[in-house]
Every structure is written in structure tokens, then in C-alpha cells.
């Protein structure tokens, strides 16, 4: 039963050795289950010369078990419609269907059994409890309620935890603000981008955002709330505590990465989803604590469409340094930096949009909205960053201010990314606002390539 600090004190504070002994047992059980019951895994493992009996340790698991990717899941669903040959349960046991967008326009479909749906609610509740949600809270879910699973998972956790759920969805920002004050929402769950848009709208309407009933913001869908500048903008603008939650739709329950009151990065609930940080070019090689790499996830208890060594395409690093909250889970101190497939190659330099965002927010005078535009000048890449000014500034000579701000931004980006960016400084509210995840990159380089 939950107490003042923990959803499950014994589980959350046990030793690493105790936890990992259970994890190994669960991994061995899952490997046997998928090999014996799911054609997708049996075929994949046979092709790689792997058998579940080869895993006798956690090191064996990393070194011997081949990864799976989102493209493999899509291919399986094309060959075996509609859910691929890794469903794992009879359709009569499926209680919900969700999905995520695909490059072809066809979504990758996720089916959830009744047993898994109930399990997801419990884990989501633990994650939200870790972030600070309690039964007396009113939780406003400004998330997209659609095929995408994120908002639904949060709603499940809020209801299981016993808090009051206000699933308003994303959009209708003025209505969001009016109802927030009217019913007294104490917790906001949304993307960092949309929370910042709500903040701008509140200011334009004359609301004192700091005086709102909100006390806590839990941010999903983007890496923004782990970026110091974005976190500061959210905390100071709303007057709230900011907590990050991170993982991916395929790995629902995604609350297995949740930040506690210490604000030291997201705790990784290794006894629900086993999470590895591996070399980006070699998923069979685990990275040492503190060193950056790619994230690989494994469901320990899911029966419907279990993901075993799912290469998520995200980058982060992990630490087992003790946390002041007393939980013994490892942490991702900087959350998830971004997706490896979002990484931009600009004149030979690897650049993440989140890295550009982090740099911009460290330059006084910039706002939180920006866009990267990539084109060609002859055979060479050309990069421009368009960034809005801080809306709270008042200047007599905007031309002189913009020129000086451009120079500081250029130098900062060159130092941090090794790329020479052109800079355009825009007035506040120039760039389009997103209701969910922000689209930060306009890559037009293909237009300039020879046919």
C-alpha cells in the first residue's frame, strides 16, 4: 500500500542485487514465453543462432539477445495483419487498440490484453506517485486523446492512483485556462511545448499564471523538461514544480521512467521495464554508468505484444548514484536527450534539435520558440536558426538589440555544436505553436540535390 513517500516502499527501496535477481528470473521467463509462443521471436532468434537457454546472467542478455526495431514490427504487421505475429493473446482478450504513426501513413498498431491494461494502470500510478501526484489532486490532462497511447496511459494512472482526472485533451487553450482556474487543477500533464504555449496565452489574456491553482507539472512526449532553460521557463512562468517522464509508445507502461521530488532526472523502474544503455553502433555492448549511449527496453511482464530488447532510437546515460528520495532505482540524470533518428548531420557535425534548444535558452534575451531551417548553398549544407525574442523584454532600439543578440547566438551555437548557423531573431508569437510535440526542423536540403 502507498505511504507518504512511496507507492510500494519495499519494492522501490530494495537493494540493486535483490532487484536484479528478480529481473533475471523475469527475463528468462519472458524469453521462454516469446520463443515458444510468438512466431516473430522464434524466427528472429533462430536466424541469429540464439536460444533462451543461453541467458544465465544479465550480461548474457545484453550480449546474446538480438535487438528488435520499429521497422521490424511494421514489417511483421504487413506480413501478418493487423497486429503482426507477436500479438501473444487471442483477440477476445484484447481490450484496447492504439497505435503510432508510420512513415507510410499506416500506423503501427498496439493491442492490449485485459491483464496488461490493468497492469499498465498500476505501473502508471506508481510513476505518477513518484512525480508527486496524490489522491487529493485534480489532474488536468492537456494531452492528445487519439490513437497515440500517451494521454490514455496517463489517464489510467491518475484513475488508479485515486486522484481526480480532468481529461480535457489538447487544444482550446483559452478554455484550458478558464477551466483550470474554475475547477482548481493542481497538476498539469502535457508536453513542454504546449505548457509554454498555454503560458504565453495566459499572459496575453491577463492571467497571473503564478497565481494559478497549479502546483505540479508532469511533462511527456518531448525532452524539453530536462533542458535547464525550458525547465526554468516552466517553473518560473507557472510557479510550479516540474517533473519529467520519459520513454516511448511501444514500451507502455511508459511511466517506468519518472522523476521524483529531488528533481535529479527520471528514475528507471528496472523491475517493470528492463532498460539498458548500449553503444549506439553495437547494441550487444553495455555502456558504463555515466556514459552516453542508445536506450534498449524490455518488457518484463507484458503478455500482449511484449517488446524484448526494443532499440528505441533514443539517447541518454544512466547512473546508480544514490538519490535523496531513498529510491534505489538508477536514474537518467538528463532524461532522454532526443531520438537518434532526429539527429541532424550538418557539414559533418552531428547536431540534435534539443542541443540547439539547450544552447539558445542559455543566451539571455531569447524566447523558448525556435526553428532550424536547413538548405543548400551549392554543394554545402546551410543552417539557419530562427528564434523569437523573450516576450518580457522592453527595448527602445530593437534593431541594435537584435544585431547584438544574433552575434551572441552565433558564437554560442558555434561553440556548442561546431556549426556556423545563420540567425534570424523574430518578434514574440511569430512561429506557429504546436498543440503537442513541436516540429523544430525544416529540412529542405533534398530540394537542392541533383536528380
CSV table of C-alpha atoms in Angstrom, one decimal:
chain,number,residue,atom,x,y,z
A,1,UNK,CA,0.0,0.0,0.0
A,2,UNK,CA,1.2,3.6,-0.7
A,3,UNK,CA,2.6,5.6,2.2
A,4,UNK,CA,3.5,9.3,2.3
A,5,UNK,CA,6.7,8.8,0.2
A,6,UNK,CA,6.3,5.6,-1.8
A,7,UNK,CA,3.8,3.8,-3.8
A,8,UNK,CA,5.5,0.5,-2.8
A,9,UNK,CA,8.2,1.1,-0.2
A,10,UNK,CA,9.7,-2.4,-0.2
A,11,UNK,CA,9.9,-2.6,-4.0
A,12,UNK,CA,11.3,0.9,-4.5
A,13,UNK,CA,14.0,0.8,-1.8
A,14,UNK,CA,15.4,-2.8,-2.1
A,15,UNK,CA,19.0,-3.4,-3.0
A,16,UNK,CA,20.2,-3.5,-6.6
A,17,UNK,CA,21.2,-7.1,-6.1
A,18,UNK,CA,17.8,-8.1,-4.9
A,19,UNK,CA,16.1,-6.3,-7.8
A,20,UNK,CA,18.4,-7.7,-10.5
A,21,UNK,CA,18.0,-11.2,-9.2
A,22,UNK,CA,14.2,-10.9,-9.8
A,23,UNK,CA,14.8,-9.2,-13.2
A,24,UNK,CA,16.9,-12.1,-14.4
A,25,UNK,CA,14.2,-14.5,-13.5
A,26,UNK,CA,11.6,-12.4,-15.3
A,27,UNK,CA,13.8,-12.0,-18.4
A,28,UNK,CA,14.3,-15.8,-18.6
A,29,UNK,CA,10.6,-16.4,-18.3
A,30,UNK,CA,9.8,-13.8,-21.0
A,31,UNK,CA,12.3,-15.2,-23.3
A,32,UNK,CA,10.9,-18.7,-23.0
A,33,UNK,CA,7.3,-17.3,-23.4
A,34,UNK,CA,8.1,-15.4,-26.7
A,35,UNK,CA,10.2,-18.2,-28.2
A,36,UNK,CA,7.6,-20.8,-27.5
A,37,UNK,CA,4.5,-18.8,-28.4
A,38,UNK,CA,5.3,-15.9,-30.8
A,39,UNK,CA,6.5,-16.7,-34.4
A,40,UNK,CA,8.1,-13.3,-34.7
A,41,UNK,CA,10.6,-14.0,-31.9
A,42,UNK,CA,11.2,-17.7,-32.7
A,43,UNK,CA,12.1,-16.8,-36.3
A,44,UNK,CA,14.2,-13.8,-35.3
A,45,UNK,CA,16.1,-15.8,-32.6
A,46,UNK,CA,16.7,-18.8,-34.9
A,47,UNK,CA,18.1,-16.5,-37.6
A,48,UNK,CA,20.6,-15.2,-35.1
A,49,UNK,CA,21.5,-18.5,-33.6
A,50,UNK,CA,20.1,-17.6,-30.2
A,51,UNK,CA,18.1,-19.7,-27.8
A,52,UNK,CA,16.7,-18.6,-24.4
A,53,UNK,CA,18.7,-21.2,-22.6
A,54,UNK,CA,21.8,-19.2,-23.4
A,55,UNK,CA,20.8,-16.4,-20.9
A,56,UNK,CA,22.2,-17.2,-17.5
A,57,UNK,CA,23.1,-13.7,-16.5
A,58,UNK,CA,22.2,-10.0,-17.3
A,59,UNK,CA,25.4,-9.8,-19.2
A,60,UNK,CA,24.3,-12.8,-21.3
A,61,UNK,CA,21.1,-11.0,-22.0
A,62,UNK,CA,22.8,-7.9,-23.4
A,63,UNK,CA,25.5,-9.8,-25.3
A,64,UNK,CA,23.4,-12.6,-26.8
A,65,UNK,CA,19.8,-11.5,-27.3
A,66,UNK,CA,19.3,-9.7,-30.7
A,67,UNK,CA,17.5,-6.3,-30.7
A,68,UNK,CA,14.2,-5.6,-32.4
A,69,UNK,CA,13.3,-2.3,-34.2
A,70,UNK,CA,10.2,-0.4,-35.0
A,71,UNK,CA,10.7,-1.3,-38.7
A,72,UNK,CA,10.7,-5.0,-37.8
A,73,UNK,CA,7.4,-4.5,-36.0
A,74,UNK,CA,5.9,-2.7,-39.0
A,75,UNK,CA,7.1,-5.4,-41.4
A,76,UNK,CA,5.5,-8.1,-39.2
A,77,UNK,CA,2.2,-6.3,-39.3
A,78,UNK,CA,2.3,-6.0,-43.1
A,79,UNK,CA,3.0,-9.8,-43.4
A,80,UNK,CA,0.6,-10.8,-40.6
A,81,UNK,CA,-2.2,-8.2,-40.3
A,82,UNK,CA,-3.3,-6.5,-38.3
A,83,UNK,CA,-1.0,-6.9,-35.2
A,84,UNK,CA,1.9,-9.0,-36.5
A,85,UNK,CA,2.9,-12.4,-35.4
A,86,UNK,CA,3.9,-11.1,-31.9
A,87,UNK,CA,0.4,-10.4,-30.5
A,88,UNK,CA,0.6,-13.2,-27.9
A,89,UNK,CA,-3.1,-13.3,-26.9
A,90,UNK,CA,-6.4,-14.2,-28.6
A,91,UNK,CA,-8.4,-11.2,-29.9
A,92,UNK,CA,-11.1,-12.0,-27.4
A,93,UNK,CA,-8.6,-11.0,-24.7
A,94,UNK,CA,-7.8,-7.6,-26.3
A,95,UNK,CA,-9.5,-4.7,-24.5
A,96,UNK,CA,-7.9,-1.7,-26.3
A,97,UNK,CA,-6.2,-0.9,-29.6
A,98,UNK,CA,-3.9,2.1,-30.0
A,99,UNK,CA,-1.0,3.0,-32.3
A,100,UNK,CA,1.7,5.3,-33.5
A,101,UNK,CA,2.3,7.0,-36.9
A,102,UNK,CA,4.3,5.2,-39.6
A,103,UNK,CA,6.4,6.5,-42.5
A,104,UNK,CA,3.9,5.1,-45.0
A,105,UNK,CA,0.9,6.7,-43.3
A,106,UNK,CA,-0.2,3.4,-41.8
A,107,UNK,CA,0.1,3.3,-38.0
A,108,UNK,CA,1.9,0.6,-36.1
A,109,UNK,CA,-0.9,-0.9,-34.1
A,110,UNK,CA,-0.7,-1.9,-30.4
A,111,UNK,CA,-3.1,-4.3,-28.8
A,112,UNK,CA,-3.6,-4.5,-25.0
A,113,UNK,CA,-5.0,-7.5,-23.2
A,114,UNK,CA,-7.3,-7.1,-20.2
A,115,UNK,CA,-4.5,-8.3,-17.9
A,116,UNK,CA,-2.0,-5.9,-19.4
A,117,UNK,CA,-4.4,-3.0,-19.3
A,118,UNK,CA,-4.8,-3.5,-15.5
A,119,UNK,CA,-1.1,-3.9,-15.1
A,120,UNK,CA,-0.4,-0.7,-17.0
A,121,UNK,CA,-2.7,1.2,-14.7
A,122,UNK,CA,-0.7,0.1,-11.6
A,123,UNK,CA,2.7,1.0,-13.1
A,124,UNK,CA,1.4,4.3,-14.3
A,125,UNK,CA,0.1,5.1,-10.9
A,126,UNK,CA,3.4,4.3,-9.3
A,127,UNK,CA,5.2,6.6,-11.8
A,128,UNK,CA,2.8,9.5,-11.2
A,129,UNK,CA,3.0,8.9,-7.4
A,130,UNK,CA,6.8,9.1,-7.8
A,131,UNK,CA,6.4,12.5,-9.5
A,132,UNK,CA,4.3,13.8,-6.6
A,133,UNK,CA,0.6,13.2,-7.6
A,134,UNK,CA,-1.6,12.3,-4.6
A,135,UNK,CA,-5.3,11.2,-4.3
A,136,UNK,CA,-6.4,14.8,-3.4
A,137,UNK,CA,-5.1,16.3,-6.6
A,138,UNK,CA,-7.1,17.4,-9.6
A,139,UNK,CA,-5.1,16.4,-12.7
A,140,UNK,CA,-5.7,18.3,-15.9
A,141,UNK,CA,-4.6,16.2,-18.9
A,142,UNK,CA,-3.9,18.5,-21.7
A,143,UNK,CA,-2.8,15.7,-24.0
A,144,UNK,CA,-3.9,14.3,-27.3
A,145,UNK,CA,-6.5,11.6,-26.9
A,146,UNK,CA,-6.3,9.8,-30.1
A,147,UNK,CA,-4.7,6.6,-31.5
A,148,UNK,CA,-1.5,7.7,-29.6
A,149,UNK,CA,-1.2,6.0,-26.3
A,150,UNK,CA,0.4,8.7,-24.1
A,151,UNK,CA,-2.7,10.6,-22.8
A,152,UNK,CA,-4.6,7.4,-22.2
A,153,UNK,CA,-1.8,5.9,-20.2
A,154,UNK,CA,-1.6,9.0,-18.0
A,155,UNK,CA,-5.4,8.9,-17.5
A,156,UNK,CA,-5.2,5.2,-16.5
A,157,UNK,CA,-2.6,6.0,-13.9
A,158,UNK,CA,-4.5,9.0,-12.4
A,159,UNK,CA,-7.6,7.0,-12.0
A,160,UNK,CA,-5.8,4.0,-10.4
A,161,UNK,CA,-4.0,6.4,-8.1
A,162,UNK,CA,-7.3,7.8,-6.9
A,163,UNK,CA,-6.7,11.4,-7.9
A,164,UNK,CA,-9.4,13.4,-9.8
A,165,UNK,CA,-8.9,13.2,-13.5
A,166,UNK,CA,-9.8,16.1,-15.8
A,167,UNK,CA,-9.1,14.7,-19.3
A,168,UNK,CA,-9.6,17.9,-21.3
A,169,UNK,CA,-7.3,17.0,-24.1
A,170,UNK,CA,-5.0,19.3,-26.1
A,171,UNK,CA,-6.2,22.5,-27.8
A,172,UNK,CA,-8.8,25.2,-27.0
A,173,UNK,CA,-6.1,26.9,-24.9
A,174,UNK,CA,-8.3,29.8,-23.6
A,175,UNK,CA,-10.8,27.2,-22.4
A,176,UNK,CA,-8.0,25.2,-20.8
A,177,UNK,CA,-7.0,28.2,-18.7
A,178,UNK,CA,-10.6,29.2,-17.8
A,179,UNK,CA,-11.4,25.7,-16.6
A,180,UNK,CA,-8.1,25.3,-14.9
A,181,UNK,CA,-9.0,28.2,-12.6
A,182,UNK,CA,-12.7,27.2,-12.4
A,183,UNK,CA,-12.2,23.7,-11.1
A,184,UNK,CA,-8.8,24.2,-9.4
A,185,UNK,CA,-6.5,21.9,-11.3
A,186,UNK,CA,-3.4,21.3,-9.2
A,187,UNK,CA,-1.5,19.1,-11.6
A,188,UNK,CA,-0.9,19.6,-15.4
A,189,UNK,CA,0.1,16.7,-17.7
A,190,UNK,CA,1.1,17.8,-21.2
A,191,UNK,CA,4.1,18.3,-23.4
A,192,UNK,CA,6.6,21.1,-22.5
A,193,UNK,CA,5.8,22.8,-25.8
A,194,UNK,CA,2.1,23.1,-25.1
A,195,UNK,CA,2.6,24.2,-21.5
A,196,UNK,CA,4.8,27.1,-22.8
A,197,UNK,CA,2.1,27.9,-25.3
A,198,UNK,CA,-0.5,27.9,-22.5
A,199,UNK,CA,1.7,30.2,-20.5
A,200,UNK,CA,2.0,32.7,-23.4
A,201,UNK,CA,-1.8,32.6,-23.9
A,202,UNK,CA,-2.3,33.2,-20.1
A,203,UNK,CA,-0.1,36.3,-20.2
A,204,UNK,CA,-1.9,37.7,-23.3
A,205,UNK,CA,-5.2,37.3,-21.6
A,206,UNK,CA,-4.1,38.9,-18.4
A,207,UNK,CA,-4.0,35.8,-16.2
A,208,UNK,CA,-1.4,35.7,-13.5
A,209,UNK,CA,0.0,32.2,-14.2
A,210,UNK,CA,2.0,32.1,-11.0
A,211,UNK,CA,-1.3,32.6,-9.1
A,212,UNK,CA,-3.0,29.7,-10.8
A,213,UNK,CA,-4.0,26.7,-8.8
A,214,UNK,CA,-1.3,24.5,-10.4
A,215,UNK,CA,1.3,23.2,-8.1
A,216,UNK,CA,2.9,20.5,-10.3
A,217,UNK,CA,3.6,19.9,-14.0
A,218,UNK,CA,4.4,16.5,-15.4
A,219,UNK,CA,5.8,16.6,-18.9
A,220,UNK,CA,5.8,13.9,-21.5
A,221,UNK,CA,6.4,13.4,-25.2
A,222,UNK,CA,9.5,15.6,-25.6
A,223,UNK,CA,12.9,16.0,-23.9
A,224,UNK,CA,12.2,19.7,-23.1
A,225,UNK,CA,11.6,19.5,-19.4
A,226,UNK,CA,15.0,18.0,-18.8
A,227,UNK,CA,16.6,21.0,-20.5
A,228,UNK,CA,17.6,23.6,-17.8
A,229,UNK,CA,16.3,26.6,-19.7
A,230,UNK,CA,13.0,25.1,-20.6
A,231,UNK,CA,12.6,23.8,-17.0
A,232,UNK,CA,13.3,27.2,-15.6
A,233,UNK,CA,10.8,28.8,-18.0
A,234,UNK,CA,8.1,26.4,-16.9
A,235,UNK,CA,8.9,26.6,-13.2
A,236,UNK,CA,9.2,30.4,-13.0
A,237,UNK,CA,6.4,31.1,-15.5
A,238,UNK,CA,3.8,28.9,-13.8
A,239,UNK,CA,5.3,28.9,-10.3
A,240,UNK,CA,5.2,25.1,-10.2
A,241,UNK,CA,7.4,22.1,-9.6
A,242,UNK,CA,8.4,20.4,-12.9
A,243,UNK,CA,8.8,16.6,-13.3
A,244,UNK,CA,9.8,14.7,-16.3
A,245,UNK,CA,8.5,11.3,-17.6
A,246,UNK,CA,10.2,9.6,-20.5
A,247,UNK,CA,10.1,6.5,-22.8
A,248,UNK,CA,8.2,5.5,-25.9
A,249,UNK,CA,4.8,4.3,-27.0
A,250,UNK,CA,6.0,0.8,-27.8
A,251,UNK,CA,7.0,0.4,-24.2
A,252,UNK,CA,3.8,1.2,-22.5
A,253,UNK,CA,3.7,1.5,-19.5
A,254,UNK,CA,5.9,4.4,-20.2
A,255,UNK,CA,5.8,5.7,-16.7
A,256,UNK,CA,8.6,3.4,-15.9
A,257,UNK,CA,10.8,6.5,-16.2
A,258,UNK,CA,9.6,9.1,-13.7
A,259,UNK,CA,11.2,11.9,-11.8
A,260,UNK,CA,10.9,12.2,-8.0
A,261,UNK,CA,10.8,15.3,-5.8
A,262,UNK,CA,14.6,15.6,-5.8
A,263,UNK,CA,14.5,16.6,-9.5
A,264,UNK,CA,17.6,14.7,-10.3
A,265,UNK,CA,16.4,13.0,-13.5
A,266,UNK,CA,14.0,10.2,-14.1
A,267,UNK,CA,14.1,7.0,-12.1
A,268,UNK,CA,14.2,3.9,-14.2
A,269,UNK,CA,11.9,1.3,-12.8
A,270,UNK,CA,14.0,-1.7,-13.8
A,271,UNK,CA,11.7,-4.2,-12.2
A,272,UNK,CA,8.9,-3.3,-14.7
A,273,UNK,CA,10.8,-2.5,-17.9
A,274,UNK,CA,14.5,-3.6,-18.0
A,275,UNK,CA,16.4,-0.7,-19.5
A,276,UNK,CA,19.9,-0.8,-21.0
A,277,UNK,CA,22.2,1.9,-22.2
A,278,UNK,CA,24.2,0.4,-25.1
A,279,UNK,CA,26.8,1.6,-27.6
A,280,UNK,CA,25.0,3.3,-30.5
A,281,UNK,CA,26.8,1.2,-33.0
A,282,UNK,CA,26.8,-2.1,-31.1
A,283,UNK,CA,23.7,-2.9,-29.0
A,284,UNK,CA,25.4,-6.0,-27.6
A,285,UNK,CA,27.8,-3.8,-25.7
A,286,UNK,CA,26.5,-2.2,-22.5
A,287,UNK,CA,27.8,1.3,-21.8
A,288,UNK,CA,29.4,2.0,-18.3
A,289,UNK,CA,27.5,4.1,-15.9
A,290,UNK,CA,27.6,7.8,-16.8
A,291,UNK,CA,28.5,7.2,-20.5
A,292,UNK,CA,26.1,8.2,-23.2
A,293,UNK,CA,24.5,5.6,-25.5
A,294,UNK,CA,21.3,4.3,-27.1
A,295,UNK,CA,18.4,3.1,-25.0
A,296,UNK,CA,17.2,-0.5,-25.3
A,297,UNK,CA,14.0,-1.5,-23.4
A,298,UNK,CA,12.5,-4.9,-22.5
A,299,UNK,CA,9.0,-5.6,-21.1
A,300,UNK,CA,9.2,-7.9,-18.0
A,301,UNK,CA,5.5,-8.6,-17.6
A,302,UNK,CA,3.6,-7.7,-20.8
A,303,UNK,CA,1.9,-10.7,-22.4
A,304,UNK,CA,0.3,-8.8,-25.4
A,305,UNK,CA,2.9,-7.6,-27.9
A,306,UNK,CA,5.8,-7.8,-25.5
A,307,UNK,CA,8.9,-5.9,-26.6
A,308,UNK,CA,12.2,-7.8,-25.9
A,309,UNK,CA,15.3,-5.6,-26.4
A,310,UNK,CA,13.5,-2.9,-28.3
A,311,UNK,CA,16.0,-0.4,-29.8
A,312,UNK,CA,14.1,2.7,-29.2
A,313,UNK,CA,16.4,5.1,-31.1
A,314,UNK,CA,16.7,7.4,-28.0
A,315,UNK,CA,19.9,8.5,-26.4
A,316,UNK,CA,20.7,9.0,-22.7
A,317,UNK,CA,23.1,8.0,-19.9
A,318,UNK,CA,22.4,6.2,-16.6
A,319,UNK,CA,23.7,6.5,-13.1
A,320,UNK,CA,23.3,4.4,-10.0
A,321,UNK,CA,24.3,7.3,-7.7
A,322,UNK,CA,22.0,7.4,-4.7
A,323,UNK,CA,19.0,9.7,-4.8
A,324,UNK,CA,17.9,11.7,-1.8
A,325,UNK,CA,14.4,10.3,-2.1
A,326,UNK,CA,15.6,6.9,-1.0
A,327,UNK,CA,14.6,5.0,-4.1
A,328,UNK,CA,17.3,2.6,-5.3
A,329,UNK,CA,16.4,2.7,-9.0
A,330,UNK,CA,19.0,4.0,-11.4
A,331,UNK,CA,18.4,7.4,-13.0
A,332,UNK,CA,18.7,9.1,-16.3
A,333,UNK,CA,20.1,12.3,-14.9
A,334,UNK,CA,19.4,14.4,-18.1
A,335,UNK,CA,16.3,12.5,-19.1
A,336,UNK,CA,16.2,11.5,-22.8
A,337,UNK,CA,18.3,13.8,-25.0
A,338,UNK,CA,16.4,13.0,-28.2
A,339,UNK,CA,16.0,10.4,-30.8
A,340,UNK,CA,19.0,9.2,-32.8
A,341,UNK,CA,16.9,9.4,-36.0
A,342,UNK,CA,16.3,13.1,-35.2
A,343,UNK,CA,20.0,13.8,-35.2
A,344,UNK,CA,21.0,16.2,-37.9
A,345,UNK,CA,24.2,15.8,-40.0
A,346,UNK,CA,25.3,19.4,-40.9
A,347,UNK,CA,28.6,19.7,-42.7
A,348,UNK,CA,29.9,16.6,-41.0
A,349,UNK,CA,28.7,17.6,-37.5
A,350,UNK,CA,26.1,15.7,-35.5
A,351,UNK,CA,23.5,18.0,-34.0
A,352,UNK,CA,20.3,17.3,-32.0
A,353,UNK,CA,17.5,19.9,-32.0
A,354,UNK,CA,17.4,19.5,-28.2
A,355,UNK,CA,21.1,20.5,-28.2
A,356,UNK,CA,20.3,23.7,-30.1
A,357,UNK,CA,17.4,24.4,-27.8
A,358,UNK,CA,19.6,24.0,-24.7
A,359,UNK,CA,22.2,26.4,-26.2
A,360,UNK,CA,19.6,29.0,-27.2
A,361,UNK,CA,18.0,29.1,-23.7
A,362,UNK,CA,21.4,29.8,-22.2
A,363,UNK,CA,21.6,33.1,-24.2
A,364,UNK,CA,19.8,36.0,-22.3
A,365,UNK,CA,17.2,37.6,-24.5
A,366,UNK,CA,15.9,34.6,-26.3
A,367,UNK,CA,12.4,33.2,-26.0
A,368,UNK,CA,11.5,29.5,-26.0
A,369,UNK,CA,10.3,29.1,-29.5
A,370,UNK,CA,12.7,28.4,-32.4
A,371,UNK,CA,13.0,26.5,-35.7
A,372,UNK,CA,16.0,25.1,-37.6
A,373,UNK,CA,15.9,25.6,-41.4
A,374,UNK,CA,18.4,23.5,-43.5
A,375,UNK,CA,19.1,24.3,-47.1
A,376,UNK,CA,22.0,24.1,-49.6
A,377,UNK,CA,24.4,26.7,-50.9
A,378,UNK,CA,26.0,25.0,-53.8
A,379,UNK,CA,27.2,21.6,-52.6
A,380,UNK,CA,27.3,22.7,-48.9
A,381,UNK,CA,24.7,22.5,-46.1
A,382,UNK,CA,23.4,25.8,-44.9
A,383,UNK,CA,21.8,26.1,-41.5
A,384,UNK,CA,19.7,28.9,-40.1
A,385,UNK,CA,18.1,29.1,-36.7
A,386,UNK,CA,15.0,31.3,-36.3
A,387,UNK,CA,14.4,32.2,-32.7
A,388,UNK,CA,11.9,34.5,-31.0
A,389,UNK,CA,12.9,37.2,-28.6
A,390,UNK,CA,12.0,36.9,-24.9
A,391,UNK,CA,8.4,38.4,-24.8
A,392,UNK,CA,9.1,40.1,-21.5
A,393,UNK,CA,11.7,42.4,-22.9
A,394,UNK,CA,11.2,46.1,-23.4
A,395,UNK,CA,13.7,48.0,-25.6
A,396,UNK,CA,13.9,51.4,-27.3
A,397,UNK,CA,16.1,50.2,-30.2
A,398,UNK,CA,15.1,46.7,-31.3
A,399,UNK,CA,17.5,46.8,-34.4
A,400,UNK,CA,20.5,47.3,-32.2
A,401,UNK,CA,19.3,44.7,-29.7
A,402,UNK,CA,18.6,42.1,-32.4
A,403,UNK,CA,22.0,42.6,-34.0
A,404,UNK,CA,23.8,42.1,-30.7
A,405,UNK,CA,21.6,39.1,-29.8
A,406,UNK,CA,22.3,37.4,-33.2
A,407,UNK,CA,26.0,37.7,-32.6
A,408,UNK,CA,25.8,36.1,-29.2
A,409,UNK,CA,23.6,33.3,-30.5
A,410,UNK,CA,26.0,32.6,-33.4
A,411,UNK,CA,29.0,32.4,-31.1
A,412,UNK,CA,27.1,30.2,-28.6
A,413,UNK,CA,25.9,27.7,-31.3
A,414,UNK,CA,29.4,27.6,-32.9
A,415,UNK,CA,31.0,26.8,-29.6
A,416,UNK,CA,28.4,24.2,-28.6
A,417,UNK,CA,27.7,22.4,-32.0
A,418,UNK,CA,30.7,23.3,-34.2
A,419,UNK,CA,28.3,24.5,-36.8
A,420,UNK,CA,28.1,28.1,-38.2
A,421,UNK,CA,24.4,29.0,-38.0
A,422,UNK,CA,22.9,32.0,-39.6
A,423,UNK,CA,20.5,33.6,-37.1
A,424,UNK,CA,17.1,35.3,-37.5
A,425,UNK,CA,15.7,37.0,-34.5
A,426,UNK,CA,11.9,37.1,-34.6
A,427,UNK,CA,9.3,39.0,-32.6
A,428,UNK,CA,7.4,37.0,-30.0
A,429,UNK,CA,4.5,34.9,-31.3
A,430,UNK,CA,5.9,34.7,-34.9
A,431,UNK,CA,6.4,31.0,-35.1
A,432,UNK,CA,3.5,28.5,-35.2
A,433,UNK,CA,2.6,26.9,-31.9
A,434,UNK,CA,2.1,23.2,-31.6
A,435,UNK,CA,-0.7,21.5,-29.6
A,436,UNK,CA,1.5,18.5,-28.9
A,437,UNK,CA,5.1,17.8,-29.9
A,438,UNK,CA,6.9,20.8,-31.5
A,439,UNK,CA,8.3,20.5,-35.1
A,440,UNK,CA,11.7,22.1,-34.7
A,441,UNK,CA,13.3,21.3,-38.1
A,442,UNK,CA,12.5,22.3,-41.6
A,443,UNK,CA,15.0,20.3,-43.7
A,444,UNK,CA,14.8,21.5,-47.3
A,445,UNK,CA,18.1,20.0,-48.5
A,446,UNK,CA,16.6,17.3,-50.7
A,447,UNK,CA,15.2,20.1,-52.9
A,448,UNK,CA,18.7,21.1,-53.8
A,449,UNK,CA,20.2,17.7,-54.5
A,450,UNK,CA,20.9,16.8,-58.1
A,451,UNK,CA,18.4,14.3,-59.5
